[in-house]
XYZ file of C-alpha atoms in Angstrom:
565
model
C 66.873 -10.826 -4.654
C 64.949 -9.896 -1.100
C 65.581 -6.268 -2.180
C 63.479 -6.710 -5.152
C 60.938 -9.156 -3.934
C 60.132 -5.951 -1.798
C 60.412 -3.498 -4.599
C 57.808 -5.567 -6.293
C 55.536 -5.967 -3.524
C 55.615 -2.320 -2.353
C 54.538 -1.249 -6.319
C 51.318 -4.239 -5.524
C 50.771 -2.319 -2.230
C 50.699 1.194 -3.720
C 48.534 -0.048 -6.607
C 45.959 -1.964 -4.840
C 45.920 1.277 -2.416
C 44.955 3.300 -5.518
C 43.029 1.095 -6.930
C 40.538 1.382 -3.591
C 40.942 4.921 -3.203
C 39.425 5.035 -6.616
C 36.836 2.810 -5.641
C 35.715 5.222 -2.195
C 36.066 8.227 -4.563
C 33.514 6.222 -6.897
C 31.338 5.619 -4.268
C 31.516 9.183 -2.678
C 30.781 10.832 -5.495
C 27.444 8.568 -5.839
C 26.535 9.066 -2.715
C 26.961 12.979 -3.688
C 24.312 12.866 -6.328
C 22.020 10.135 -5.505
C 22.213 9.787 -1.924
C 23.078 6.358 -1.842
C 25.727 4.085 -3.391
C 26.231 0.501 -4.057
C 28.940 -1.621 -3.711
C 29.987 -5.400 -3.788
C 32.062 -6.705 -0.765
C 33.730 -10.418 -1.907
C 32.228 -12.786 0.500
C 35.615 -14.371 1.121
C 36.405 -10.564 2.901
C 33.631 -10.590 5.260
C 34.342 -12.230 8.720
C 31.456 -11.317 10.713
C 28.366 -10.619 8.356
C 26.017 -9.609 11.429
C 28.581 -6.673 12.389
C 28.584 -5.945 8.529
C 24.774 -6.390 8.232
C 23.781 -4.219 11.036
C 27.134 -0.931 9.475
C 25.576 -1.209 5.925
C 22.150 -2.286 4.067
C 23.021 -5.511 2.710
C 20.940 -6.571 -0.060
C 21.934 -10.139 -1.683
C 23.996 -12.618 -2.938
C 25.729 -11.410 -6.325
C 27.826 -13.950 -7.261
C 30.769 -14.548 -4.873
C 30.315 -11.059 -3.658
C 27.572 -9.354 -1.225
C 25.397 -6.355 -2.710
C 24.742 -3.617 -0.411
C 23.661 -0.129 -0.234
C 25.098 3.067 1.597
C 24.582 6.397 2.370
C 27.252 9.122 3.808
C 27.148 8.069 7.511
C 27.054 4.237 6.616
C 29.851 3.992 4.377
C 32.428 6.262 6.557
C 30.980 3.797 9.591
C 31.870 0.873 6.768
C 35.152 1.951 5.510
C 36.613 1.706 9.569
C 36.163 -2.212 8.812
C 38.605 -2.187 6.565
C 37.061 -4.158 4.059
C 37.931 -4.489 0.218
C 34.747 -3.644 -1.848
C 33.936 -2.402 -5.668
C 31.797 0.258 -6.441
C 28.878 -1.406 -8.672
C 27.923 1.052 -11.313
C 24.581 -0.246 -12.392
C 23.256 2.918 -11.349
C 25.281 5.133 -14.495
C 23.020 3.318 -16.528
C 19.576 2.404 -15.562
C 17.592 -0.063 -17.588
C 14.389 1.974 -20.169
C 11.530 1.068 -18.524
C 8.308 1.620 -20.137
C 6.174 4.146 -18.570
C 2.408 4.878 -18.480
C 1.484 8.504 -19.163
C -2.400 8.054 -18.578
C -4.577 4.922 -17.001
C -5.922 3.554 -20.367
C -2.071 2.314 -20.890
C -2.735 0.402 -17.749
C -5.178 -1.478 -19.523
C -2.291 -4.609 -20.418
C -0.730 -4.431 -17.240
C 2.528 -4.315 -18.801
C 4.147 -0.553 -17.954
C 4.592 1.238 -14.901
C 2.632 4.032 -13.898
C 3.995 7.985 -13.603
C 3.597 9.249 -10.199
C 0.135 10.969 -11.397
C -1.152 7.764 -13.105
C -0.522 6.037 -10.158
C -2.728 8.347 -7.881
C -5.697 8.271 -10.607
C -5.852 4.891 -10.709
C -6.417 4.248 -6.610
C -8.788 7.374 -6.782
C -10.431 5.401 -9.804
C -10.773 2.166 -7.947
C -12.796 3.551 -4.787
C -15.003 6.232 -7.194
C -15.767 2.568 -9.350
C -16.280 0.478 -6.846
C -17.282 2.403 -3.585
C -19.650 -0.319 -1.668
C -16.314 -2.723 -1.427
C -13.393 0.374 -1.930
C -12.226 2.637 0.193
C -8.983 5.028 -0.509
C -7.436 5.845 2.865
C -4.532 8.081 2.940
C -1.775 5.970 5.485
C 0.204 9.882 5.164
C 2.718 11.341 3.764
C 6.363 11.178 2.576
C 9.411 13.455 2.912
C 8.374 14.965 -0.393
C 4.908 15.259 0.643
C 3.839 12.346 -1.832
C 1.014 10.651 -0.440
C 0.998 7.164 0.744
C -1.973 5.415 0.005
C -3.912 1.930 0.705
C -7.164 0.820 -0.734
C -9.348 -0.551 1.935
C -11.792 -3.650 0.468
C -14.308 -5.637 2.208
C -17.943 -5.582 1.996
C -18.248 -2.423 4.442
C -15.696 -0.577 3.846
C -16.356 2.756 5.369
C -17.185 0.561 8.628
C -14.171 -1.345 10.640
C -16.360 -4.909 10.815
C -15.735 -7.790 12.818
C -13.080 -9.522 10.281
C -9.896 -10.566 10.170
C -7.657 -7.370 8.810
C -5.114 -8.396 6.115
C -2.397 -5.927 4.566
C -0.084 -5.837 1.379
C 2.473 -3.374 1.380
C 4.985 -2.936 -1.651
C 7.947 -1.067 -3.182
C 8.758 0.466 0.904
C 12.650 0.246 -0.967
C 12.511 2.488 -3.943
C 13.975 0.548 -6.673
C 12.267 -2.964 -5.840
C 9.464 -2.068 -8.681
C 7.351 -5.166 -9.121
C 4.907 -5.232 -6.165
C 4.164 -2.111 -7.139
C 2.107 -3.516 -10.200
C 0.979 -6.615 -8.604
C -0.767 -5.265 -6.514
C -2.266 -2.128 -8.732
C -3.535 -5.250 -10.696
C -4.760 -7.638 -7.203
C -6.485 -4.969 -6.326
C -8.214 -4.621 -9.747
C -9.242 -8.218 -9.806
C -10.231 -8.365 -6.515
C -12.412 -5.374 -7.007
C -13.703 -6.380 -10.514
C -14.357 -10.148 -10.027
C -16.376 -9.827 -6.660
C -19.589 -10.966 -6.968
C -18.176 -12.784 -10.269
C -15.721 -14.716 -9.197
C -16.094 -17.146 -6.131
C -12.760 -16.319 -4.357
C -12.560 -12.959 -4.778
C -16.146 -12.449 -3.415
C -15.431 -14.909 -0.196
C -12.365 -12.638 0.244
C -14.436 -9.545 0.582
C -16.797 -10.953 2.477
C -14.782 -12.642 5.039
C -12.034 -10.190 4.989
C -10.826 -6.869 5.307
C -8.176 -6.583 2.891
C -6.348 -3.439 2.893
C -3.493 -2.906 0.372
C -0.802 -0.195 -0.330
C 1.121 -0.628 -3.857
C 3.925 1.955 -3.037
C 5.250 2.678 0.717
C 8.101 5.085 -0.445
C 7.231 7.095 -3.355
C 9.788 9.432 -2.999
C 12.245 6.934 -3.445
C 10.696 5.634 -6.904
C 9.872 8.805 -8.092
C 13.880 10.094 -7.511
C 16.464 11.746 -9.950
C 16.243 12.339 -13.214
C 12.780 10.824 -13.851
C 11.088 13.050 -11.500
C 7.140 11.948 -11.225
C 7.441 10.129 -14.473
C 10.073 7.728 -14.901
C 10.643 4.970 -12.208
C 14.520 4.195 -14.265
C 16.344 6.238 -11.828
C 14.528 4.760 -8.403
C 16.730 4.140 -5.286
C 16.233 2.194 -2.364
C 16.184 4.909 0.339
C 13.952 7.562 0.944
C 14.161 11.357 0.742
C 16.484 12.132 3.962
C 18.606 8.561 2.141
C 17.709 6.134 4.845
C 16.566 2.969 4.720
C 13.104 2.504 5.796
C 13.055 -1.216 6.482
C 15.445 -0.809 9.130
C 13.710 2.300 10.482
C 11.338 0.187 13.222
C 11.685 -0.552 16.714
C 13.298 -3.526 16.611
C 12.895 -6.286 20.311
C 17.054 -6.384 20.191
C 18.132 -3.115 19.310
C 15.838 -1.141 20.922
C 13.450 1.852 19.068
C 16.231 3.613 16.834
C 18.187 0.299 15.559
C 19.470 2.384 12.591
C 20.564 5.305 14.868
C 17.762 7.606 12.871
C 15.001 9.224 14.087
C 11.737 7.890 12.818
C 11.015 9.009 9.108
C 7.382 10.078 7.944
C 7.004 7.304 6.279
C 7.640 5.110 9.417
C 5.751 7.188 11.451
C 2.659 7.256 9.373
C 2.598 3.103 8.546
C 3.103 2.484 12.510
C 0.343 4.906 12.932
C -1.874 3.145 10.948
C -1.209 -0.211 12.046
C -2.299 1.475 15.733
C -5.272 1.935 13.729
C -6.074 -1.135 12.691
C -4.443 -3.977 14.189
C -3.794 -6.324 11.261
C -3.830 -10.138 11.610
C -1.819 -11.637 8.347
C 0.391 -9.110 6.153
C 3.264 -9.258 3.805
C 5.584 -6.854 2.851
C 6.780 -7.238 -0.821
C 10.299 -6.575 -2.196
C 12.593 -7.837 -4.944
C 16.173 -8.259 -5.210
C 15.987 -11.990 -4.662
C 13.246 -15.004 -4.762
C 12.244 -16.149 -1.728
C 9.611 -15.640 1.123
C 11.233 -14.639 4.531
C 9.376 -15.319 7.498
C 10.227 -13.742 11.490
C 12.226 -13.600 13.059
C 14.963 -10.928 11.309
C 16.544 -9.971 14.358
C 17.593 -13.117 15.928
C 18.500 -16.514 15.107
C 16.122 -19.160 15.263
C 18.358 -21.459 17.397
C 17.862 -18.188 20.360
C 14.652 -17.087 19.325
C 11.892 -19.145 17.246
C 8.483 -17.701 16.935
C 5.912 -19.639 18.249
C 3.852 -20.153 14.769
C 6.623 -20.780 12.570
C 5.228 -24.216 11.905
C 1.998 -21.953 10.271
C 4.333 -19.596 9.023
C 6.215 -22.325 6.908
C 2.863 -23.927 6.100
C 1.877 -20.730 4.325
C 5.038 -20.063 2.070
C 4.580 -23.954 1.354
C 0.873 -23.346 -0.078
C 2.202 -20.070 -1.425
C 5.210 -21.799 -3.618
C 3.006 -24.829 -4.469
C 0.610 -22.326 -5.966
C 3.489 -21.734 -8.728
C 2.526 -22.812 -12.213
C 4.881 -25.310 -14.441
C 5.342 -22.291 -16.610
C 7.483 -20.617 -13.827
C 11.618 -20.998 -14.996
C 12.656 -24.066 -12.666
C 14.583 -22.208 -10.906
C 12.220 -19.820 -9.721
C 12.487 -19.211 -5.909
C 15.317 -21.083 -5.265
C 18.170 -18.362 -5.448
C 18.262 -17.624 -1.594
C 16.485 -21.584 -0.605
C 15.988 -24.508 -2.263
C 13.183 -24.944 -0.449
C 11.715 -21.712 -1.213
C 11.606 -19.990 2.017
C 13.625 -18.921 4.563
C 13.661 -17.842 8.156
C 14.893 -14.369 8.618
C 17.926 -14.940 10.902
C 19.107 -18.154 8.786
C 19.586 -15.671 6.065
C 20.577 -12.776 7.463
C 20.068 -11.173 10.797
C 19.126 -7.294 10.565
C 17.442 -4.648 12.953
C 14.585 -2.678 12.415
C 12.628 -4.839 9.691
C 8.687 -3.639 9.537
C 8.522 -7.478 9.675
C 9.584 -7.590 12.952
C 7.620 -4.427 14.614
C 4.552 -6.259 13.053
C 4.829 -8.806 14.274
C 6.414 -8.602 17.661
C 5.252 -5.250 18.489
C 1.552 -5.735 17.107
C 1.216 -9.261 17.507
C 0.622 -10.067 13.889
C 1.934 -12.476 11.068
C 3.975 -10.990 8.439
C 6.205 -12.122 5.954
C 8.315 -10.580 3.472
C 7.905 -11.799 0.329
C 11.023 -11.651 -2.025
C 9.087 -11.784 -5.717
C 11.825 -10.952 -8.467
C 15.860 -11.477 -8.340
C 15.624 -8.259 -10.530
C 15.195 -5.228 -8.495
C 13.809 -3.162 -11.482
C 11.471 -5.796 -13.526
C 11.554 -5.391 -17.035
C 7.849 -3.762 -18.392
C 7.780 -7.188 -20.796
C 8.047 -9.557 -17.647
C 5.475 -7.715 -15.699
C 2.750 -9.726 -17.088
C 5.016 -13.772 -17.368
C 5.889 -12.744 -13.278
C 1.781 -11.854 -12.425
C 1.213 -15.127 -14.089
C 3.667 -17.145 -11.582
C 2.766 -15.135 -8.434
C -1.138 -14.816 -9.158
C -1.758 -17.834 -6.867
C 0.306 -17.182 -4.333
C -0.819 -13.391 -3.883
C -4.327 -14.772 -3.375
C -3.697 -18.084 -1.621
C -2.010 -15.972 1.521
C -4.970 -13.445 2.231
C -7.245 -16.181 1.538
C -5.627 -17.662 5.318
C -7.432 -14.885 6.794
C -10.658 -17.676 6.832
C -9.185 -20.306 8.838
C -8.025 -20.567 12.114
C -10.091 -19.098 15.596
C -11.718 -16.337 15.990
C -15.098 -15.185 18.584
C -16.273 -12.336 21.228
C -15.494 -11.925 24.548
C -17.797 -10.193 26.777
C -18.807 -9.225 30.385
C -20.806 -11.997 31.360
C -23.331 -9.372 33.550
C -22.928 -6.825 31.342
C -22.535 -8.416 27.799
C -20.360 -5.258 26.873
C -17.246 -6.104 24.890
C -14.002 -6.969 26.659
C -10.683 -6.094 25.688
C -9.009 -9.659 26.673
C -5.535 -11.691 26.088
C -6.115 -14.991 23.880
C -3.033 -16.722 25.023
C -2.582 -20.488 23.639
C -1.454 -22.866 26.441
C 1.956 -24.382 25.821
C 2.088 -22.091 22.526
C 2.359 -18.633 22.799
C 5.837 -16.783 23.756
C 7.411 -13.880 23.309
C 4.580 -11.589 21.703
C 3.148 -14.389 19.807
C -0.542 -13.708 21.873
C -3.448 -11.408 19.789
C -5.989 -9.299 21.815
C -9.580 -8.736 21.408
C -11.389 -5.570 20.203
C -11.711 -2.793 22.909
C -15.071 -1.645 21.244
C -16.336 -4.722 20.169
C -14.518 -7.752 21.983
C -14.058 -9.103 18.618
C -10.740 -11.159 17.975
C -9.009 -13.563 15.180
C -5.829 -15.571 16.129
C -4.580 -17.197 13.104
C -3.307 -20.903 13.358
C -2.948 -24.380 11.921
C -5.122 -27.365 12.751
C -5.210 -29.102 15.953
C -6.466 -29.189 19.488
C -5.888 -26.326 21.785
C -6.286 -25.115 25.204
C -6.735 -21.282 25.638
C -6.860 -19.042 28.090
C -8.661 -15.788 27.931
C -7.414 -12.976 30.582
C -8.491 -8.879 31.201
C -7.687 -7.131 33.420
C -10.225 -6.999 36.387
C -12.129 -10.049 35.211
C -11.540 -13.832 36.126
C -9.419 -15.507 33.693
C -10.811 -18.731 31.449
C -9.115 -21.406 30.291
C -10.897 -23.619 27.502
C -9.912 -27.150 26.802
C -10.193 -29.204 23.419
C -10.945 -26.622 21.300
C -10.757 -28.112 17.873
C -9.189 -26.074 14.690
C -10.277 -27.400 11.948
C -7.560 -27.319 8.391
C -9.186 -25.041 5.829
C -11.912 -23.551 8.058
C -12.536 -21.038 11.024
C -13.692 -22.059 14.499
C -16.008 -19.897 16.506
C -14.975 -19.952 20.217
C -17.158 -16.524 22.414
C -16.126 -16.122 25.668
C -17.946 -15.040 28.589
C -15.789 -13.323 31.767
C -16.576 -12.777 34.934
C -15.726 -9.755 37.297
C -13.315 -10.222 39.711
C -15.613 -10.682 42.741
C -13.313 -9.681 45.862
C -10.980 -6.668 45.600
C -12.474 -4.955 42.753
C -11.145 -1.678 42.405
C -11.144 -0.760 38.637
C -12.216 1.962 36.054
C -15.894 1.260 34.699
C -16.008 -0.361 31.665
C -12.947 -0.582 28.999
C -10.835 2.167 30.748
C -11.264 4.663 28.437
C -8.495 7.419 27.957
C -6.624 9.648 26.207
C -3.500 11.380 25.994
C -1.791 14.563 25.054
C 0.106 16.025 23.892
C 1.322 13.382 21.563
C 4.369 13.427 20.808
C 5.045 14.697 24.519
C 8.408 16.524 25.843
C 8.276 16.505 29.965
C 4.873 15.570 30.460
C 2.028 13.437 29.677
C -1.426 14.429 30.524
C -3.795 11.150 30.710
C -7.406 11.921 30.814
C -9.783 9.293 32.062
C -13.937 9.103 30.558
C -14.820 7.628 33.922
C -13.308 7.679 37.173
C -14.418 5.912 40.000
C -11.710 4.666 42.282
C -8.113 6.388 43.612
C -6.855 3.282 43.626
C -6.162 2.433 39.941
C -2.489 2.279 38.246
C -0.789 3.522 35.030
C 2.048 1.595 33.850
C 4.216 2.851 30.781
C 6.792 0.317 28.740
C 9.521 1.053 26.561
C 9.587 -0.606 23.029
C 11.237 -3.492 24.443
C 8.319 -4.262 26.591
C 10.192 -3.267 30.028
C 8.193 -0.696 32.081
C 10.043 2.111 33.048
C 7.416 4.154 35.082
C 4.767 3.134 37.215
C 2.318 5.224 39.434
C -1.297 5.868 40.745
C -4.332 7.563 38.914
C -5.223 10.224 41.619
C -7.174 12.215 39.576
C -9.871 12.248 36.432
C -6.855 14.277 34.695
C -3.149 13.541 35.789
C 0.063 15.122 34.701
C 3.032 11.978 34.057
C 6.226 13.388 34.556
C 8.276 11.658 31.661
C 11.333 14.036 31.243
C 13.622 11.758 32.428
C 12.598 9.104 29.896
C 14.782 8.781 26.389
C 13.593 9.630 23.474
C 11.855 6.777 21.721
C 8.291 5.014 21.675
C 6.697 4.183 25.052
C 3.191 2.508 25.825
C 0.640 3.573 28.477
C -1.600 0.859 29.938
C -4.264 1.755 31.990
C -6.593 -0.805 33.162
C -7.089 -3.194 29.895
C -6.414 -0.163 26.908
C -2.968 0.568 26.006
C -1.960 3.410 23.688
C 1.347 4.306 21.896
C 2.907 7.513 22.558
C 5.833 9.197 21.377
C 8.868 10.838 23.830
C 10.630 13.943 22.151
């Protein structure tokens, strides 16, 4: 009897051996065509899901199993886990989606665009509406598709003295329904200003810039070419993942183990550029907004506005209509939203760098449990989201904002706003270097803030009064350090080169006036790793013993990004 309980039980052990070398020959010979596979790993297997989160791309929920995504070097890393998973084969046959060969089948709303289409319609909206459009080219991808982002306010070939607000969509491949909103926010925006009392106090009172598609290469991939979006994937070109492709505050500048892609490069680039306030960064797959942090749980690290940051998905979800399905947003959280880490923890989220590393406010928004929307839902799914899309740049008008400047001088001051008894951890927003202008989003209440710069005498304002629903105007005047002055005239003006550098830096000062002043550079963590003394109007920084990574050189109040190779 024992001899053929064993018999039995070593034909279920060669079977279910078979059976999953079947399933990592499925798998491999996805990942052989497409670059990327996906597979479904039964929750019940998974025993640590950060360690599993942080080996593969996990996606969502599917039933009792976890969807995720691979590419070569993440599913060998995933198959030493030893974890039983099924390939899922959606990809052998990708739902028709409707396509739009030229911009008057736009006109509904209802398709998506070709990879040409696409392109004519941005050009279309600046050429149509250039006093309030700009097209900016963020760069390029892999492919050498351009990345663009419309640029609207009531200047826009000027950078004004208003908040900056950014929607980014569709930065993985296959999550397709951003892509349209926000061809179609965009259009109202641009069409109802002047007509339309929202829009117009937008465009006023903002800077809104938006980008409908932050990987085109991986929309525009296999079969389809430049004009079908059936065959999209979630990674780009080179099959990595771009939202985990940031410096990240725990794992350090390469999370993912990859060097920075062009895409990544280009989007931090032109955040450098233009220091956004509010963003979001749109993606389907689920229904839910996800606020920071990713990276860490809440219980070890909470960011300091996540009261406002919760207060915004609330005003977002309430702006739902009764016509949504009542179940809408509630697949990841009944309530709707979600901190990051209470869902899942992962590295290298643009949500993070955006907000740690440039002191903004972004959330991802999670718009459509169906990664590839079906062309007749476009228009139902506009109708639920509409609100919400335009509620959350519409925060951009409340909260405080003002000019600090040298109180002999009146030239602008690049300062620290930091909110007493508030701010940690990055959660601080800086003032214009050219201008002195700043914007520090937050909710209602009474404050006491303190306004630093280097070389200047810090001030700390009590009672100033937020109001709910409107912006306070606080200006600052600072001082000079009377005693001990030794600093570079003005805003420390500088630049750098090359960029990205190998062994050394060369720092060129505008001005220099004193021997006495310091350089310090930081690693993407924030911990300085060189620090030395400004001999010269030009100086040589010997860096060649630094990794390779993202650093930051502060001089005086300015800091700039550069790049170690």
């Amino acid at each position: 009897m024992k001899r053929l309980i064993l018999f039995f039980l070593g034909i279920l052990l060669v079977n279910l051996t078979y059976s999953q070398d079947i399933v990592v020959e499925k798998v491999r010979n996805a990942i052989s065509i497409g670059g990327e596979a996906k597979i479904l790993i039964p929750m019940a297997e998974i025993k640590d899901l950060d360690l599993l989160a942080n080996t593969i791309n996990l996606d969502y929920p599917k039933g009792n199993n976890w969807l995720a995504y691979v590419n070569e070097k993440e599913y060998n890393n995933f198959l030493k886990l030893n974890l039983k998973h099924s390939f899922f084969e959606e990809g052998n046959s990708p739902k028709a989606l409707t396509m739009a060969t030229n911009m008057a089948q736009m006109n509904n709303w209802d398709k998506y665009p070709t990879y040409e289409v696409y392109d004519s319609i941005m050009r279309r909206f600046a050429q149509t509406y250039p006093t309030i459009c700009k097209l900016d080219t963020i760069g390029f991808s892999v492919n050498n598709k351009l990345i663009l982002s419309l640029r609207i306010s009531s200047n826009p070939n000027q950078d004004i003295d208003k908040p900056k607000f950014f929607y980014s969509s569709t930065m993985h491949g296959d999550e397709l329904a951003g892509y349209v909103f926000m061809l179609r926010l965009s259009d109202w925006l641009l069409s109802s200003y002047g007509v339309d009392q929202r829009a117009t106090d937008i465009i006023n009172n903002t800077q809104v810039f938006i980008n409908p598609l932050a990987n085109p290469d991986g929309t525009y991939a296999g079969y389809g070419g430049n004009s079908n979006v059936s065959y999209s994937k979630r990674y780009n070109a080179n099959n990595i993942d771009l939202n985990r492709n940031y410096p990240c505050p725990v794992a350090g500048p390469h999370p993912d183990s990859y060097q920075w892609q062009a895409e990544t490069l280009a989007f931090m680039a032109y955040s450098d550029s233009n220091d956004f306030s509010i963003s979001a960064n749109l993606h389907s797959g689920a229904e839910v907004l996800n606020y920071p942090y990713d990276c860490y749980y809440p219980s070890v690290q909470s960011h300091s506005d996540a009261n406002w940051f919760i207060n915004v998905c609330m005003d977002f979800l309430d702006s739902i209509p009764p016509s949504a399905p009542s179940s809408f947003f509630t697949d990841v959280s009944s309530s709707g939203y979600t901190n990051g880490g209470d869902w899942y923890r992962v590295s290298g989220g643009r949500q993070d760098y955006q907000t740690y590393f440039k002191y903004g406010r972004e959330i991802t928004f999670e718009i459509s449990s169906d990664k590839r929307l079906a062309t007749s839902s476009l228009n139902n799914y506009w109708g639920y989201l509409r609100g919400g899309l335009i509620s959350y740049i519409e925060n951009c008008q409340r909260g405080l904002e003002g000019y600090i400047r040298d109180s002999a001088t009146n030239e602008p001051i690049r300062a620290k706003i930091w909110i007493e008894n508030h701010d940690q951890f990055n959660s601080e927003v800086y003032s214009k270097t050219s201008t002195g202008y700043y914007y520090r989003p937050i909710l209602s209440g009474n404050y006491t803030v303190t306004f630093s710069a280097e070389g200047y005498q810090s001030k700390t304002i009590t009672n100033i009064q937020v109001i709910n629903g409107a912006m306070t105007i606080q200006d600052v005047m600072l001082a000079q350090n009377e005693v001990g002055l030794e600093r570079i005239e003005g805003e420390t003006q500088f630049t750098i080169f090359p960029n990205p550098a190998k062994n050394v830096l060369k720092v060129s000062l505008n001005t220099f006036k004193s021997v006495k002043n310091t350089y310090s550079i930081k690693n993407a963590l924030g911990v300085e790793v060189i620090r030395g003394r400004i001999a010269n109007k030009t100086t040589n920084i010997d860096i060649s013993n630094l990794n390779r990574g993202i650093y930051f050189i502060s001089i005086g109040a300015k800091t700039t990004k550069f790049i170690k190779e």
